[in-house]
Amino acid sequence: NAGVTQTPKFRVLKTGQSMTLLCAQDMNHEYMYWYRQDPGMGLRLIHYSVGEGTTAKGEVPDGYNVSRLKKQNFLLGLESAAPSQTSVYFCASSYGSLKPQHFGDGTRLSIL
Amino acid sequence: RKEVEQDPGPFNVPEGATVAFNCTYSNSASQSFFWYRQDCRKEPKLLMSVYSSGNEDGRFTAQLNRASQYISLLIRDSKLSDSATYLCVVNYGQNFVFGPGTRLSVLP
């Protein structure tokens, strides 16, 4: 069982470059989430989606955009990367907010 | 008040010890509660859901006190493999809020 798959696993960018992180889940979950985790800190919600075609802002949405064109995929975009966006990014999915989330194994992103 | 707060830790305990973690939340409308564990540089993994009546899974016991808005996790007979950061998670409407985590080190 693949569960939640994130690509890429690692990436180094230069300031100002753009990139897209892909999250794919095969559990038919309605809800999907993008988090970032910085050293010594908890997970902070960037954006989330409660179904195909829907997205909503989380706690720290600035500098990021998302799309949920297909139920199984949730894309996180950085239009113009900044060093402050250096972090580990986790994607998660769930059947709903009353059900537990399942996480991908993360994308480690460094911006120079 | 932060939305979800946890014991600051770290907790350093010997093998075989019993250890308890506490978590408080600010939204009285929250309905779902979970404990996750996170190993260094890994993704969070679900440890257990927390039910109103309390629940147990092997050496792990979770309790919920809605009136006081706190949840707890008790680990009995600690193993070296229990060393990790334990995250308290609470739903707020359609999404979840994670506590900052409590780090546990079980020492031989």
PDB file of C-alpha atoms in Angstrom:
ATOM      1  CA  ASN A   1       0.000   0.000   0.000  1.00  0.00           C
ATOM      2  CA  ALA A   2       1.480   3.326  -1.099  1.00  0.00           C
ATOM      3  CA  GLY A   3      -0.655   5.511   1.185  1.00  0.00           C
ATOM      4  CA  VAL A   4       0.549   9.118   0.837  1.00  0.00           C
ATOM      5  CA  THR A   5       3.431   9.745  -1.539  1.00  0.00           C
ATOM      6  CA  GLN A   6       5.355  13.003  -1.755  1.00  0.00           C
ATOM      7  CA  THR A   7       7.689  14.024  -4.539  1.00  0.00           C
ATOM      8  CA  PRO A   8      10.429  15.110  -4.556  1.00  0.00           C
ATOM      9  CA  LYS A   9      12.061  13.922  -1.315  1.00  0.00           C
ATOM     10  CA  PHE A  10      14.778  16.580  -1.377  1.00  0.00           C
ATOM     11  CA  ARG A  11      15.309  19.792  -3.309  1.00  0.00           C
ATOM     12  CA  VAL A  12      17.655  22.739  -3.238  1.00  0.00           C
ATOM     13  CA  LEU A  13      16.486  25.973  -4.833  1.00  0.00           C
ATOM     14  CA  LYS A  14      17.916  29.415  -5.344  1.00  0.00           C
ATOM     15  CA  THR A  15      16.050  32.454  -4.083  1.00  0.00           C
ATOM     16  CA  GLY A  16      13.421  33.500  -6.589  1.00  0.00           C
ATOM     17  CA  GLN A  17      13.031  30.120  -8.271  1.00  0.00           C
ATOM     18  CA  SER A  18       9.679  28.404  -8.413  1.00  0.00           C
ATOM     19  CA  MET A  19       8.732  24.803  -7.857  1.00  0.00           C
ATOM     20  CA  THR A  20       5.802  22.502  -7.204  1.00  0.00           C
ATOM     21  CA  LEU A  21       5.591  19.786  -4.581  1.00  0.00           C
ATOM     22  CA  LEU A  22       3.300  16.888  -5.393  1.00  0.00           C
ATOM     23  CA  CYS A  23       1.262  14.875  -2.933  1.00  0.00           C
ATOM     24  CA  ALA A  24      -0.636  11.794  -4.055  1.00  0.00           C
ATOM     25  CA  GLN A  25      -2.855   9.524  -1.967  1.00  0.00           C
ATOM     26  CA  ASP A  26      -4.493   6.248  -2.926  1.00  0.00           C
ATOM     27  CA  MET A  27      -6.895   5.913   0.023  1.00  0.00           C
ATOM     28  CA  ASN A  28      -9.789   7.837  -1.559  1.00  0.00           C
ATOM     29  CA  HIS A  29      -9.551  10.472   1.185  1.00  0.00           C
ATOM     30  CA  GLU A  30     -11.575  13.646   0.801  1.00  0.00           C
ATOM     31  CA  TYR A  31      -9.356  15.894   2.918  1.00  0.00           C
ATOM     32  CA  MET A  32      -5.744  16.749   2.167  1.00  0.00           C
ATOM     33  CA  TYR A  33      -3.305  19.057   3.958  1.00  0.00           C
ATOM     34  CA  TRP A  34       0.073  20.678   3.547  1.00  0.00           C
ATOM     35  CA  TYR A  35       2.190  21.421   6.628  1.00  0.00           C
ATOM     36  CA  ARG A  36       5.635  22.800   7.223  1.00  0.00           C
ATOM     37  CA  GLN A  37       7.848  21.884  10.141  1.00  0.00           C
ATOM     38  CA  ASP A  38      10.815  23.956  11.189  1.00  0.00           C
ATOM     39  CA  PRO A  39      13.528  22.828  13.641  1.00  0.00           C
ATOM     40  CA  GLY A  40      12.249  22.622  17.180  1.00  0.00           C
ATOM     41  CA  MET A  41       8.735  23.600  16.152  1.00  0.00           C
ATOM     42  CA  GLY A  42       5.466  21.852  15.663  1.00  0.00           C
ATOM     43  CA  LEU A  43       3.658  21.357  12.387  1.00  0.00           C
ATOM     44  CA  ARG A  44       2.004  24.442  10.957  1.00  0.00           C
ATOM     45  CA  LEU A  45      -0.798  24.200   8.434  1.00  0.00           C
ATOM     46  CA  ILE A  46      -0.155  25.964   5.132  1.00  0.00           C
ATOM     47  CA  HIS A  47      -3.260  25.102   3.066  1.00  0.00           C
ATOM     48  CA  TYR A  48      -5.821  22.368   3.057  1.00  0.00           C
ATOM     49  CA  SER A  49      -8.565  20.959   0.869  1.00  0.00           C
ATOM     50  CA  VAL A  50     -11.843  19.319   1.846  1.00  0.00           C
ATOM     51  CA  GLY A  51     -12.544  17.913  -1.587  1.00  0.00           C
ATOM     52  CA  GLU A  52     -11.669  17.981  -5.256  1.00  0.00           C
ATOM     53  CA  GLY A  53     -11.669  21.524  -6.574  1.00  0.00           C
ATOM     54  CA  THR A  54     -11.614  23.159  -3.134  1.00  0.00           C
ATOM     55  CA  THR A  55      -8.782  24.771  -1.194  1.00  0.00           C
ATOM     56  CA  ALA A  56      -8.534  26.875   1.951  1.00  0.00           C
ATOM     57  CA  LYS A  57      -5.839  28.798   3.793  1.00  0.00           C
ATOM     58  CA  GLY A  58      -4.249  27.516   6.936  1.00  0.00           C
ATOM     59  CA  GLU A  59      -2.102  29.223   9.533  1.00  0.00           C
ATOM     60  CA  VAL A  60       0.859  30.174   7.290  1.00  0.00           C
ATOM     61  CA  PRO A  61      -0.362  30.476   3.656  1.00  0.00           C
ATOM     62  CA  ASP A  62       1.707  33.451   2.479  1.00  0.00           C
ATOM     63  CA  GLY A  63       4.103  32.663  -0.353  1.00  0.00           C
ATOM     64  CA  TYR A  64       2.359  29.399  -1.259  1.00  0.00           C
ATOM     65  CA  ASN A  65      -0.404  28.370  -3.629  1.00  0.00           C
ATOM     66  CA  VAL A  66      -2.203  25.044  -3.922  1.00  0.00           C
ATOM     67  CA  SER A  67      -4.430  23.185  -6.321  1.00  0.00           C
ATOM     68  CA  ARG A  68      -6.632  20.106  -6.009  1.00  0.00           C
ATOM     69  CA  LEU A  69      -7.679  19.325  -9.563  1.00  0.00           C
ATOM     70  CA  LYS A  70      -7.953  15.607  -8.883  1.00  0.00           C
ATOM     71  CA  LYS A  71      -9.149  14.002  -5.682  1.00  0.00           C
ATOM     72  CA  GLN A  72      -5.990  11.992  -5.246  1.00  0.00           C
ATOM     73  CA  ASN A  73      -3.525  14.842  -5.809  1.00  0.00           C
ATOM     74  CA  PHE A  74      -2.747  18.007  -3.859  1.00  0.00           C
ATOM     75  CA  LEU A  75      -0.073  20.313  -5.261  1.00  0.00           C
ATOM     76  CA  LEU A  76       1.853  22.933  -3.311  1.00  0.00           C
ATOM     77  CA  GLY A  77       3.513  25.696  -5.295  1.00  0.00           C
ATOM     78  CA  LEU A  78       6.190  28.195  -4.405  1.00  0.00           C
ATOM     79  CA  GLU A  79       6.091  30.988  -6.975  1.00  0.00           C
ATOM     80  CA  SER A  80       9.229  32.831  -5.837  1.00  0.00           C
ATOM     81  CA  ALA A  81      11.162  30.882  -3.233  1.00  0.00           C
ATOM     82  CA  ALA A  82      12.630  32.701  -0.230  1.00  0.00           C
ATOM     83  CA  PRO A  83      15.168  31.458   2.346  1.00  0.00           C
ATOM     84  CA  SER A  84      12.412  31.648   5.006  1.00  0.00           C
ATOM     85  CA  GLN A  85      10.681  28.812   3.177  1.00  0.00           C
ATOM     86  CA  THR A  86      13.515  26.413   3.945  1.00  0.00           C
ATOM     87  CA  SER A  87      11.714  23.687   5.840  1.00  0.00           C
ATOM     88  CA  VAL A  88      10.438  20.141   5.843  1.00  0.00           C
ATOM     89  CA  TYR A  89       7.060  19.906   4.126  1.00  0.00           C
ATOM     90  CA  PHE A  90       4.583  17.193   5.011  1.00  0.00           C
ATOM     91  CA  CYS A  91       1.437  16.279   3.181  1.00  0.00           C
ATOM     92  CA  ALA A  92      -1.378  14.433   4.905  1.00  0.00           C
ATOM     93  CA  SER A  93      -4.805  13.098   4.029  1.00  0.00           C
ATOM     94  CA  SER A  94      -7.857  11.917   5.934  1.00  0.00           C
ATOM     95  CA  TYR A  95     -11.498  10.923   5.492  1.00  0.00           C
ATOM     96  CA  GLY A  96     -12.489  14.033   7.382  1.00  0.00           C
ATOM     97  CA  SER A  97     -11.692  16.183  10.402  1.00  0.00           C
ATOM     98  CA  LEU A  98     -13.016  13.528  12.784  1.00  0.00           C
ATOM     99  CA  LYS A  99     -10.682  10.896  11.396  1.00  0.00           C
ATOM    100  CA  PRO A 100      -6.899  10.617  11.810  1.00  0.00           C
ATOM    101  CA  GLN A 101      -4.507  11.902   9.200  1.00  0.00           C
ATOM    102  CA  HIS A 102      -2.014   9.819   7.285  1.00  0.00           C
ATOM    103  CA  PHE A 103       1.266  11.476   6.401  1.00  0.00           C
ATOM    104  CA  GLY A 104       3.716  11.278   3.563  1.00  0.00           C
ATOM    105  CA  ASP A 105       7.372  10.961   4.454  1.00  0.00           C
ATOM    106  CA  GLY A 106       8.143  14.606   3.763  1.00  0.00           C
ATOM    107  CA  THR A 107      10.014  16.848   1.355  1.00  0.00           C
ATOM    108  CA  ARG A 108      13.175  18.526   2.595  1.00  0.00           C
ATOM    109  CA  LEU A 109      13.485  21.869   0.863  1.00  0.00           C
ATOM    110  CA  SER A 110      16.473  24.203   1.124  1.00  0.00           C
ATOM    111  CA  ILE A 111      16.456  27.654  -0.412  1.00  0.00           C
ATOM    112  CA  LEU A 112      19.778  29.406  -0.782  1.00  0.00           C
TER     113      LEU A 112
ATOM    114  CA  ARG B   1      -3.575  31.076  25.113  1.00  0.00           C
ATOM    115  CA  LYS B   2      -2.134  28.809  22.440  1.00  0.00           C
ATOM    116  CA  GLU B   3      -4.595  26.496  20.749  1.00  0.00           C
ATOM    117  CA  VAL B   4      -2.870  23.279  21.794  1.00  0.00           C
ATOM    118  CA  GLU B   5      -0.249  23.158  24.524  1.00  0.00           C
ATOM    119  CA  GLN B   6       1.824  20.249  25.756  1.00  0.00           C
ATOM    120  CA  ASP B   7       4.264  19.494  28.561  1.00  0.00           C
ATOM    121  CA  PRO B   8       7.504  21.155  27.456  1.00  0.00           C
ATOM    122  CA  GLY B   9       9.770  18.191  28.116  1.00  0.00           C
ATOM    123  CA  PRO B  10      12.133  16.609  27.427  1.00  0.00           C
ATOM    124  CA  PHE B  11      11.353  13.592  29.538  1.00  0.00           C
ATOM    125  CA  ASN B  12      14.312  11.309  30.280  1.00  0.00           C
ATOM    126  CA  VAL B  13      13.198   8.079  31.905  1.00  0.00           C
ATOM    127  CA  PRO B  14      14.777   4.665  32.550  1.00  0.00           C
ATOM    128  CA  GLU B  15      13.545   1.558  30.769  1.00  0.00           C
ATOM    129  CA  GLY B  16      10.521   0.117  32.490  1.00  0.00           C
ATOM    130  CA  ALA B  17       9.315   3.441  33.874  1.00  0.00           C
ATOM    131  CA  THR B  18       5.804   4.812  33.564  1.00  0.00           C
ATOM    132  CA  VAL B  19       5.523   8.242  32.006  1.00  0.00           C
ATOM    133  CA  ALA B  20       2.568  10.541  31.451  1.00  0.00           C
ATOM    134  CA  PHE B  21       2.119  13.409  29.002  1.00  0.00           C
ATOM    135  CA  ASN B  22      -0.510  16.105  29.215  1.00  0.00           C
ATOM    136  CA  CYS B  23      -2.055  18.281  26.555  1.00  0.00           C
ATOM    137  CA  THR B  24      -4.549  21.143  26.826  1.00  0.00           C
ATOM    138  CA  TYR B  25      -6.661  22.674  24.075  1.00  0.00           C
ATOM    139  CA  SER B  26      -8.572  25.919  23.851  1.00  0.00           C
ATOM    140  CA  ASN B  27     -11.530  25.122  21.569  1.00  0.00           C
ATOM    141  CA  SER B  28     -14.418  23.646  23.511  1.00  0.00           C
ATOM    142  CA  ALA B  29     -16.075  22.648  20.210  1.00  0.00           C
ATOM    143  CA  SER B  30     -13.269  20.249  19.252  1.00  0.00           C
ATOM    144  CA  GLN B  31     -14.509  16.733  18.673  1.00  0.00           C
ATOM    145  CA  SER B  32     -11.566  14.597  17.659  1.00  0.00           C
ATOM    146  CA  PHE B  33      -8.316  14.018  19.478  1.00  0.00           C
ATOM    147  CA  PHE B  34      -5.238  12.009  18.642  1.00  0.00           C
ATOM    148  CA  TRP B  35      -1.761  11.188  19.823  1.00  0.00           C
ATOM    149  CA  TYR B  36       0.962  10.850  17.189  1.00  0.00           C
ATOM    150  CA  ARG B  37       4.602   9.952  17.578  1.00  0.00           C
ATOM    151  CA  GLN B  38       7.339  11.445  15.479  1.00  0.00           C
ATOM    152  CA  ASP B  39      10.817  10.052  15.207  1.00  0.00           C
ATOM    153  CA  CYS B  40      13.698  12.347  14.351  1.00  0.00           C
ATOM    154  CA  ARG B  41      13.414  13.633  10.765  1.00  0.00           C
ATOM    155  CA  LYS B  42      10.477  11.312  10.041  1.00  0.00           C
ATOM    156  CA  GLU B  43       6.796  11.860   9.413  1.00  0.00           C
ATOM    157  CA  PRO B  44       4.271  11.819  12.285  1.00  0.00           C
ATOM    158  CA  LYS B  45       2.601   8.457  12.745  1.00  0.00           C
ATOM    159  CA  LEU B  46      -0.713   7.846  14.446  1.00  0.00           C
ATOM    160  CA  LEU B  47      -0.269   6.293  17.876  1.00  0.00           C
ATOM    161  CA  MET B  48      -3.879   6.282  18.969  1.00  0.00           C
ATOM    162  CA  SER B  49      -7.164   8.120  18.806  1.00  0.00           C
ATOM    163  CA  VAL B  50      -8.543   9.426  22.092  1.00  0.00           C
ATOM    164  CA  TYR B  51     -12.128   8.613  22.991  1.00  0.00           C
ATOM    165  CA  SER B  52     -14.361  10.207  25.600  1.00  0.00           C
ATOM    166  CA  SER B  53     -14.449   7.077  27.727  1.00  0.00           C
ATOM    167  CA  GLY B  54     -10.681   6.672  27.595  1.00  0.00           C
ATOM    168  CA  ASN B  55      -8.966   3.907  25.700  1.00  0.00           C
ATOM    169  CA  GLU B  56      -6.046   1.576  25.988  1.00  0.00           C
ATOM    170  CA  ASP B  57      -3.768  -0.044  23.437  1.00  0.00           C
ATOM    171  CA  GLY B  58      -1.250  -2.368  25.013  1.00  0.00           C
ATOM    172  CA  ARG B  59       1.091  -0.278  27.156  1.00  0.00           C
ATOM    173  CA  PHE B  60      -0.542   2.986  26.078  1.00  0.00           C
ATOM    174  CA  THR B  61      -3.578   4.598  27.718  1.00  0.00           C
ATOM    175  CA  ALA B  62      -5.238   7.795  26.550  1.00  0.00           C
ATOM    176  CA  GLN B  63      -7.734   9.857  28.537  1.00  0.00           C
ATOM    177  CA  LEU B  64      -9.929  12.801  27.600  1.00  0.00           C
ATOM    178  CA  ASN B  65     -11.371  15.339  30.017  1.00  0.00           C
ATOM    179  CA  ARG B  66     -13.755  17.564  28.056  1.00  0.00           C
ATOM    180  CA  ALA B  67     -14.715  19.717  31.034  1.00  0.00           C
ATOM    181  CA  SER B  68     -11.110  20.710  31.657  1.00  0.00           C
ATOM    182  CA  GLN B  69     -10.153  20.503  27.979  1.00  0.00           C
ATOM    183  CA  TYR B  70      -7.160  18.263  28.362  1.00  0.00           C
ATOM    184  CA  ILE B  71      -6.024  14.908  27.129  1.00  0.00           C
ATOM    185  CA  SER B  72      -3.328  12.654  28.481  1.00  0.00           C
ATOM    186  CA  LEU B  73      -1.166   9.784  27.362  1.00  0.00           C
ATOM    187  CA  LEU B  74       0.241   7.216  29.753  1.00  0.00           C
ATOM    188  CA  ILE B  75       3.030   4.870  28.705  1.00  0.00           C
ATOM    189  CA  ARG B  76       3.712   1.918  30.976  1.00  0.00           C
ATOM    190  CA  ASP B  77       6.837  -0.237  31.023  1.00  0.00           C
ATOM    191  CA  SER B  78       8.755   2.129  28.732  1.00  0.00           C
ATOM    192  CA  LYS B  79      10.920   0.593  26.016  1.00  0.00           C
ATOM    193  CA  LEU B  80      13.971   2.054  24.321  1.00  0.00           C
ATOM    194  CA  SER B  81      11.904   2.084  21.125  1.00  0.00           C
ATOM    195  CA  ASP B  82       9.411   4.482  22.732  1.00  0.00           C
ATOM    196  CA  SER B  83      11.983   7.287  22.434  1.00  0.00           C
ATOM    197  CA  ALA B  84      10.362   9.852  20.147  1.00  0.00           C
ATOM    198  CA  THR B  85       8.458  13.108  20.181  1.00  0.00           C
ATOM    199  CA  TYR B  86       4.788  12.746  21.079  1.00  0.00           C
ATOM    200  CA  LEU B  87       2.346  15.108  19.396  1.00  0.00           C
ATOM    201  CA  CYS B  88      -1.104  15.966  20.645  1.00  0.00           C
ATOM    202  CA  VAL B  89      -3.542  16.736  17.813  1.00  0.00           C
ATOM    203  CA  VAL B  90      -6.973  18.337  18.084  1.00  0.00           C
ATOM    204  CA  ASN B  91      -9.461  19.192  15.375  1.00  0.00           C
ATOM    205  CA  TYR B  92     -10.559  22.791  14.948  1.00  0.00           C
ATOM    206  CA  GLY B  93     -13.436  22.828  12.516  1.00  0.00           C
ATOM    207  CA  GLN B  94     -12.288  21.287   9.238  1.00  0.00           C
ATOM    208  CA  ASN B  95      -8.619  21.092  10.095  1.00  0.00           C
ATOM    209  CA  PHE B  96      -6.278  19.993  12.829  1.00  0.00           C
ATOM    210  CA  VAL B  97      -3.945  21.798  15.187  1.00  0.00           C
ATOM    211  CA  PHE B  98      -0.803  20.101  16.390  1.00  0.00           C
ATOM    212  CA  GLY B  99       0.796  20.735  19.719  1.00  0.00           C
ATOM    213  CA  PRO B 100       4.522  21.502  19.783  1.00  0.00           C
ATOM    214  CA  GLY B 101       5.322  17.988  20.988  1.00  0.00           C
ATOM    215  CA  THR B 102       6.962  16.457  24.040  1.00  0.00           C
ATOM    216  CA  ARG B 103      10.218  14.634  23.534  1.00  0.00           C
ATOM    217  CA  LEU B 104      10.745  11.363  25.368  1.00  0.00           C
ATOM    218  CA  SER B 105      14.093   9.634  25.782  1.00  0.00           C
ATOM    219  CA  VAL B 106      14.027   6.178  27.342  1.00  0.00           C
ATOM    220  CA  LEU B 107      17.432   5.357  28.776  1.00  0.00           C
ATOM    221  CA  PRO B 108      18.940   1.873  29.205  1.00  0.00           C
TER     222      PRO B 108
END
